[in-house]
Amino acid sequence: MKLKSLLIAGALCLFSGSMFAQESNEEITFKPHATLSLGGGLSHTLGEAKFGDLNSFAGQVALGYHFNPVFGLRFGVQGFTGKGGWPASSELYKYNQLSGNVDALFNLSNLIAGYKYNRPVSLSAFAGLGLNHAYNNDEANAIDHGSYKMEYLWQDSKNFIQGRAGLILGIRLSDAVDFNIEGNANILSDKFNSKKAGNADWYFNVLAGLTFRLGKAYTKTVTYVPAPVVEEPKVVEPVKEEPKPVVKPEPKREPMRINVFFTINKVIAADSEMQKVRDLADYMKKYPETKVVLTGYADKGTGNARINARLAAGRAQAVADALNELGIDRARMTVDSKGDKEQPFAENDMNRVTIGITD
């Protein structure tokens, strides 16, 4: 029993040792993917009757594809029972409609705050066009008589082009499923509800449902970096040498490093930070053979990759321009930018920085 316990303990030690002997870097990137959405809710046809008399149930099914963290397309079908009211006789009537739609989707949360694969709540906007097929208009035809004649009355069925736009609030339930609340507004020809009003007809939907991701929506890459192997120093027997004349060594020139920090969304540093640039210029004038590498960064916690790349490049160039104005030749500078791909500091806000290192 003791032997078994010792073997298990030894295995655990080896496993834990291997875990601590290496570091890991994790990178998560967006992966294009398809989605399937199912929903239902309330539809309201704008008309001349009480609000409650013009409400009905609406259902929707849609297939989408998300090309990048911000943009996607959606193809959907929705339908409901449209309702209308004829004010002259206080009569109500209903008809059916079914529309096929193509929408452009824009994820506002990723656009404004940057991509985050596990964001718990997100807001998206959409706009699109559709073909609406209206049919079964018997009730409207039945009240079209005498002084109540409808000028735009249609029979059997009629097709309309409709424009639409709306918002989608997504609540993340898991990697595969979101709960959605959608509101959309749809505009059609004045002939949609059979009455001539001199303006476009509208209907509005408020829908709740689920969106299923058909495939993985992101890629996670973990890179393990082995720790350096430290070798035991070799013992070398000293060799007796004749004493040599003492030569006083020249003082060693130590490389200089500066960290010029910037505030959020800025490429111009405060005057207190620019003092560091003036100190660097004095150093390079004292040692005219030195050169410097200026590297700009942006913090990963705000913005997005495109905006952060622009900010990081601007910060590095701002320090280079300041050095040049202080008399340092541009041929002695190398200007580089890492955007938010690299984070030199553990604290997020400190990564809004230009780092300068001399050779």
Coordinates of C-alpha atoms in Angstrom, one line a residue:
M1 CA 0.0 0.0 0.0
K2 CA 2.9 2.4 0.8
L3 CA 4.5 1.6 -2.5
K4 CA 1.3 2.5 -4.4
S5 CA 1.0 5.8 -2.5
L6 CA 4.6 6.7 -3.3
L7 CA 4.1 6.0 -7.0
I8 CA 1.0 8.2 -7.2
A9 CA 2.7 11.0 -5.3
G10 CA 5.7 10.8 -7.6
A11 CA 3.5 10.9 -10.7
L12 CA 1.7 14.0 -9.3
C13 CA 5.0 15.7 -8.7
L14 CA 6.2 15.0 -12.2
F15 CA 2.9 16.3 -13.7
S16 CA 2.9 19.4 -11.6
G17 CA 6.6 20.0 -12.4
S18 CA 5.9 19.8 -16.1
M19 CA 3.0 22.3 -15.7
F20 CA 5.1 24.9 -14.0
A21 CA 8.0 24.3 -16.4
Q22 CA 6.2 26.1 -19.2
E23 CA 4.1 29.2 -19.8
S24 CA 1.0 29.4 -22.0
N25 CA -0.3 32.1 -24.3
E26 CA -4.0 32.0 -25.3
E27 CA -5.3 33.8 -28.4
I28 CA -9.1 33.9 -29.3
T29 CA -10.1 35.0 -32.8
F30 CA -13.5 35.3 -34.5
K31 CA -14.5 32.5 -36.9
P32 CA -17.2 33.1 -39.6
H33 CA -20.3 31.0 -38.9
A34 CA -23.9 30.5 -39.8
T35 CA -26.9 30.9 -37.5
L36 CA -30.5 29.8 -37.3
S37 CA -33.1 32.0 -35.5
L38 CA -36.7 31.1 -34.5
G39 CA -39.0 33.6 -32.8
G40 CA -42.5 34.7 -32.3
G41 CA -44.4 37.6 -30.7
L42 CA -46.7 40.6 -31.2
S43 CA -47.4 42.3 -34.5
H44 CA -49.2 45.7 -34.7
T45 CA -50.6 47.0 -38.0
L46 CA -50.8 50.8 -38.0
G47 CA -54.4 51.9 -38.7
E48 CA -57.5 53.9 -37.7
A49 CA -58.7 51.8 -34.8
K50 CA -57.9 51.1 -31.1
F51 CA -54.4 49.8 -30.5
G52 CA -55.5 46.5 -29.1
D53 CA -57.9 45.8 -32.0
L54 CA -54.9 45.9 -34.5
N55 CA -52.6 43.5 -32.7
S56 CA -52.0 39.9 -33.8
F57 CA -49.4 37.1 -33.5
A58 CA -46.3 37.0 -35.7
G59 CA -43.7 34.3 -36.3
Q60 CA -40.3 34.4 -37.8
V61 CA -37.6 32.0 -39.0
A62 CA -34.2 33.3 -40.3
L63 CA -30.9 31.9 -41.5
G64 CA -27.9 34.1 -41.1
Y65 CA -24.1 34.2 -41.8
H66 CA -21.6 36.3 -39.9
F67 CA -18.6 37.2 -42.0
N68 CA -16.7 39.1 -39.3
P69 CA -17.3 40.4 -35.7
V70 CA -19.4 43.3 -37.0
F71 CA -21.1 42.5 -40.3
G72 CA -23.4 39.7 -41.4
L73 CA -26.4 38.9 -43.6
R74 CA -29.7 37.3 -42.7
F75 CA -32.4 35.7 -44.9
G76 CA -35.8 35.3 -43.1
V77 CA -39.5 34.6 -43.5
Q78 CA -42.1 36.2 -41.2
G79 CA -45.9 36.1 -41.2
F80 CA -48.9 37.3 -39.3
T81 CA -52.5 38.2 -39.6
G82 CA -52.8 41.8 -40.6
K83 CA -55.7 43.9 -39.2
G84 CA -57.4 47.1 -40.3
G85 CA -60.3 49.4 -39.3
W86 CA -62.7 51.3 -41.4
P87 CA -63.4 54.5 -39.3
A88 CA -66.6 55.5 -41.2
S89 CA -68.4 52.4 -40.0
S90 CA -66.2 51.3 -37.1
E91 CA -65.8 48.0 -38.8
L92 CA -62.7 45.8 -38.4
Y93 CA -61.3 43.4 -40.9
K94 CA -58.3 41.1 -41.1
Y95 CA -56.1 39.6 -43.9
N96 CA -53.0 37.4 -44.0
Q97 CA -49.5 38.2 -45.1
L98 CA -46.1 36.5 -45.5
S99 CA -42.9 38.2 -46.3
G100 CA -39.4 37.1 -47.3
N101 CA -36.6 39.4 -46.2
V102 CA -32.9 40.0 -46.7
D103 CA -31.2 42.0 -43.9
A104 CA -27.7 43.4 -43.4
L105 CA -26.7 42.9 -39.7
F106 CA -24.4 45.2 -37.8
N107 CA -23.1 44.1 -34.3
L108 CA -23.0 47.5 -32.5
S109 CA -21.3 46.1 -29.4
N110 CA -18.3 44.7 -31.3
L111 CA -18.1 47.8 -33.5
I112 CA -18.0 50.2 -30.5
A113 CA -16.3 48.1 -27.7
G114 CA -14.2 45.7 -29.8
Y115 CA -14.7 41.9 -30.3
K116 CA -15.3 39.8 -27.2
Y117 CA -16.3 36.2 -27.9
N118 CA -18.2 35.7 -24.6
R119 CA -19.9 39.1 -24.2
P120 CA -23.1 38.4 -22.0
V121 CA -25.3 41.0 -23.7
S122 CA -24.9 42.5 -27.2
L123 CA -26.9 44.9 -29.3
S124 CA -27.2 44.6 -33.1
A125 CA -28.9 46.7 -35.7
F126 CA -30.3 45.6 -39.1
A127 CA -31.8 47.1 -42.3
G128 CA -33.1 45.4 -45.4
L129 CA -35.7 44.8 -48.1
G130 CA -38.4 42.2 -48.4
L131 CA -41.2 40.9 -50.7
N132 CA -44.5 40.8 -48.9
H133 CA -47.3 38.5 -50.2
A134 CA -50.7 39.5 -48.8
Y135 CA -53.7 37.3 -49.3
N136 CA -57.2 36.3 -48.0
N137 CA -58.7 39.8 -48.1
D138 CA -62.4 38.7 -48.0
E139 CA -63.4 40.7 -44.9
A140 CA -62.2 44.0 -46.4
N141 CA -64.1 43.1 -49.6
A142 CA -67.3 42.4 -47.6
I143 CA -67.4 45.9 -46.1
D144 CA -66.6 47.7 -49.3
H145 CA -70.1 48.9 -50.1
G146 CA -72.0 52.2 -50.6
S147 CA -70.4 55.1 -48.8
Y148 CA -67.7 52.9 -47.3
K149 CA -66.0 52.0 -50.6
M150 CA -62.3 51.4 -50.3
E151 CA -60.3 53.0 -53.1
Y152 CA -57.3 50.7 -52.9
L153 CA -59.2 47.5 -52.3
W154 CA -57.5 44.3 -53.7
Q155 CA -58.8 40.8 -54.1
D156 CA -57.3 37.3 -53.9
S157 CA -53.7 38.3 -53.3
K158 CA -51.2 41.1 -53.9
N159 CA -47.4 41.5 -53.6
F160 CA -45.6 44.5 -52.1
I161 CA -42.0 45.6 -51.8
Q162 CA -41.2 46.5 -48.2
G163 CA -38.3 48.2 -46.5
R164 CA -37.4 47.3 -42.9
A165 CA -35.1 48.1 -40.0
G166 CA -34.8 47.2 -36.4
L167 CA -32.7 46.3 -33.3
I168 CA -31.8 42.9 -31.8
L169 CA -30.9 42.5 -28.1
G170 CA -28.9 39.2 -27.7
I171 CA -28.4 37.5 -24.3
R172 CA -25.8 34.8 -24.4
L173 CA -26.9 31.5 -22.9
S174 CA -24.0 29.3 -24.1
D175 CA -21.4 29.1 -26.9
A176 CA -24.2 27.7 -29.1
V177 CA -27.4 29.6 -28.1
D178 CA -28.5 33.2 -27.6
F179 CA -31.9 34.4 -26.4
N180 CA -33.0 37.3 -28.6
I181 CA -35.5 40.1 -28.3
E182 CA -36.1 41.8 -31.7
G183 CA -38.1 44.9 -32.6
N184 CA -38.6 45.7 -36.3
A185 CA -40.5 48.3 -38.4
N186 CA -41.7 47.6 -41.9
I187 CA -42.9 50.1 -44.5
L188 CA -45.1 49.2 -47.5
S189 CA -47.2 50.8 -50.2
D190 CA -50.4 52.8 -49.2
K191 CA -52.4 49.9 -50.9
F192 CA -51.3 47.3 -48.3
N193 CA -54.4 47.8 -46.0
S194 CA -56.8 48.5 -49.0
K195 CA -57.5 52.1 -47.9
K196 CA -56.2 55.2 -49.6
A197 CA -54.6 57.4 -47.0
G198 CA -52.0 59.4 -49.0
N199 CA -49.1 57.9 -47.1
A200 CA -47.2 54.7 -46.7
D201 CA -48.6 51.8 -44.6
W202 CA -46.6 50.3 -41.6
Y203 CA -46.6 47.3 -39.4
F204 CA -44.3 46.7 -36.3
N205 CA -43.1 43.4 -34.7
V206 CA -41.8 42.7 -31.3
L207 CA -40.4 39.1 -31.3
A208 CA -38.6 36.9 -28.8
G209 CA -36.8 33.7 -29.6
L210 CA -33.6 31.7 -29.8
T211 CA -30.6 31.9 -32.2
F212 CA -28.5 28.8 -32.7
R213 CA -24.9 29.0 -33.9
L214 CA -24.3 26.4 -36.6
G215 CA -20.7 25.7 -35.9
K216 CA -17.9 27.2 -33.7
A217 CA -18.0 31.0 -33.6
Y218 CA -14.4 31.5 -32.4
T219 CA -11.0 29.8 -32.5
K220 CA -8.9 29.4 -29.4
T221 CA -5.2 28.9 -29.8
V222 CA -2.9 28.0 -26.8
T223 CA 0.8 28.2 -27.3
Y224 CA 3.1 26.7 -24.7
V225 CA 6.5 28.2 -24.2
P226 CA 9.1 25.9 -22.5
A227 CA 11.0 27.5 -19.7
P228 CA 14.7 27.9 -20.3
V229 CA 16.9 25.1 -19.1
V230 CA 19.5 26.2 -16.5
E231 CA 22.7 24.2 -16.7
E232 CA 25.0 23.8 -13.7
P233 CA 28.1 25.9 -14.1
K234 CA 31.2 23.9 -15.0
V235 CA 34.2 24.1 -12.7
V236 CA 37.3 25.3 -14.5
E237 CA 40.7 25.1 -12.8
P238 CA 42.3 28.5 -12.7
V239 CA 45.3 29.1 -15.0
K240 CA 48.2 30.9 -13.5
E241 CA 49.2 33.9 -15.6
E242 CA 51.8 36.5 -15.3
P243 CA 50.4 39.7 -13.9
K244 CA 49.6 42.2 -16.6
P245 CA 49.8 45.9 -16.5
V246 CA 46.6 47.5 -15.0
V247 CA 44.7 49.3 -17.7
K248 CA 41.9 51.5 -16.5
P249 CA 38.8 50.6 -18.5
E250 CA 36.8 53.2 -20.1
P251 CA 33.4 53.8 -18.5
K252 CA 30.7 51.6 -20.0
R253 CA 27.9 53.3 -21.7
E254 CA 24.5 51.9 -20.5
P255 CA 21.6 51.8 -23.0
M256 CA 18.8 54.2 -22.2
R257 CA 15.1 53.3 -22.1
I258 CA 12.1 55.6 -21.8
N259 CA 8.3 54.8 -21.5
V260 CA 6.2 57.7 -22.8
F261 CA 2.6 57.1 -21.6
F262 CA -0.5 58.5 -23.3
T263 CA -4.1 58.9 -22.2
I264 CA -6.9 56.9 -23.8
N265 CA -7.5 57.6 -27.6
K266 CA -4.7 60.2 -27.7
V267 CA -1.4 60.4 -29.7
I268 CA -0.1 63.5 -27.9
A269 CA 1.6 63.0 -24.6
A270 CA 1.4 65.4 -21.6
D271 CA 4.3 67.8 -21.0
S272 CA 5.4 65.7 -18.0
E273 CA 5.9 62.7 -20.3
M274 CA 7.6 64.8 -23.0
Q275 CA 10.4 65.5 -20.4
K276 CA 11.4 61.9 -20.9
V277 CA 11.8 62.7 -24.7
R278 CA 14.0 65.7 -23.9
D279 CA 16.2 63.5 -21.6
L280 CA 16.6 61.0 -24.4
A281 CA 17.6 63.7 -26.9
D282 CA 20.3 65.0 -24.4
Y283 CA 21.6 61.4 -24.1
M284 CA 21.8 60.9 -27.9
K285 CA 23.6 64.2 -28.3
K286 CA 26.1 63.1 -25.7
Y287 CA 26.6 59.8 -27.5
P288 CA 26.3 60.7 -31.2
E289 CA 26.9 57.1 -32.3
T290 CA 23.8 55.8 -30.6
K291 CA 20.5 54.9 -32.4
V292 CA 17.1 54.4 -30.9
V293 CA 14.1 52.1 -31.6
L294 CA 10.7 53.6 -30.9
T295 CA 7.8 51.2 -30.6
G296 CA 4.1 52.3 -30.2
Y297 CA 1.4 50.3 -28.4
A298 CA -2.3 50.5 -27.6
D299 CA -4.2 48.8 -24.8
K300 CA -6.3 45.7 -25.8
G301 CA -9.1 46.5 -23.3
T302 CA -10.6 49.4 -25.3
G303 CA -11.3 50.1 -29.0
N304 CA -10.8 47.5 -31.7
A305 CA -7.7 46.2 -33.7
R306 CA -8.1 48.8 -36.5
I307 CA -8.4 51.8 -34.2
N308 CA -5.7 50.5 -31.9
A309 CA -3.3 50.0 -34.8
R310 CA -3.8 53.7 -35.8
L311 CA -3.3 54.9 -32.2
A312 CA -0.1 52.9 -31.7
A313 CA 1.5 54.1 -34.9
G314 CA 0.6 57.7 -34.1
R315 CA 2.1 57.5 -30.6
A316 CA 5.4 56.2 -32.0
Q317 CA 5.5 58.8 -34.7
A318 CA 4.7 61.6 -32.2
V319 CA 7.8 60.7 -30.1
A320 CA 10.0 60.5 -33.3
D321 CA 8.7 64.0 -34.4
A322 CA 9.5 65.4 -31.0
L323 CA 13.1 64.0 -31.1
N324 CA 13.6 65.4 -34.5
E325 CA 12.5 68.8 -33.4
L326 CA 15.1 68.5 -30.5
G327 CA 17.9 68.0 -33.1
I328 CA 18.1 64.3 -33.5
D329 CA 18.5 63.1 -37.1
R330 CA 15.7 60.7 -38.3
A331 CA 18.3 58.4 -39.7
R332 CA 19.2 57.5 -36.1
M333 CA 15.6 56.4 -35.3
T334 CA 13.7 53.2 -36.1
V335 CA 9.9 53.7 -35.8
D336 CA 7.7 50.6 -35.2
S337 CA 4.1 49.9 -34.1
K338 CA 2.6 46.8 -32.5
G339 CA -1.0 48.0 -32.2
D340 CA -2.7 45.9 -29.5
K341 CA -1.2 42.6 -30.6
E342 CA 1.5 42.9 -27.9
Q343 CA 0.9 44.1 -24.3
P344 CA 4.3 45.0 -22.7
F345 CA 2.7 45.7 -19.3
A346 CA 0.3 43.7 -17.1
E347 CA -1.8 46.7 -16.3
N348 CA -4.1 47.5 -19.2
D349 CA -3.9 51.3 -19.1
M350 CA -0.1 51.3 -19.1
N351 CA -0.1 49.8 -22.6
R352 CA -1.0 53.2 -24.1
V353 CA 2.7 53.9 -24.5
T354 CA 5.7 54.4 -26.8
I355 CA 8.8 52.6 -25.6
G356 CA 12.2 53.9 -26.7
I357 CA 15.4 51.8 -26.3
T358 CA 18.9 52.9 -27.5
D359 CA 21.5 50.5 -28.8

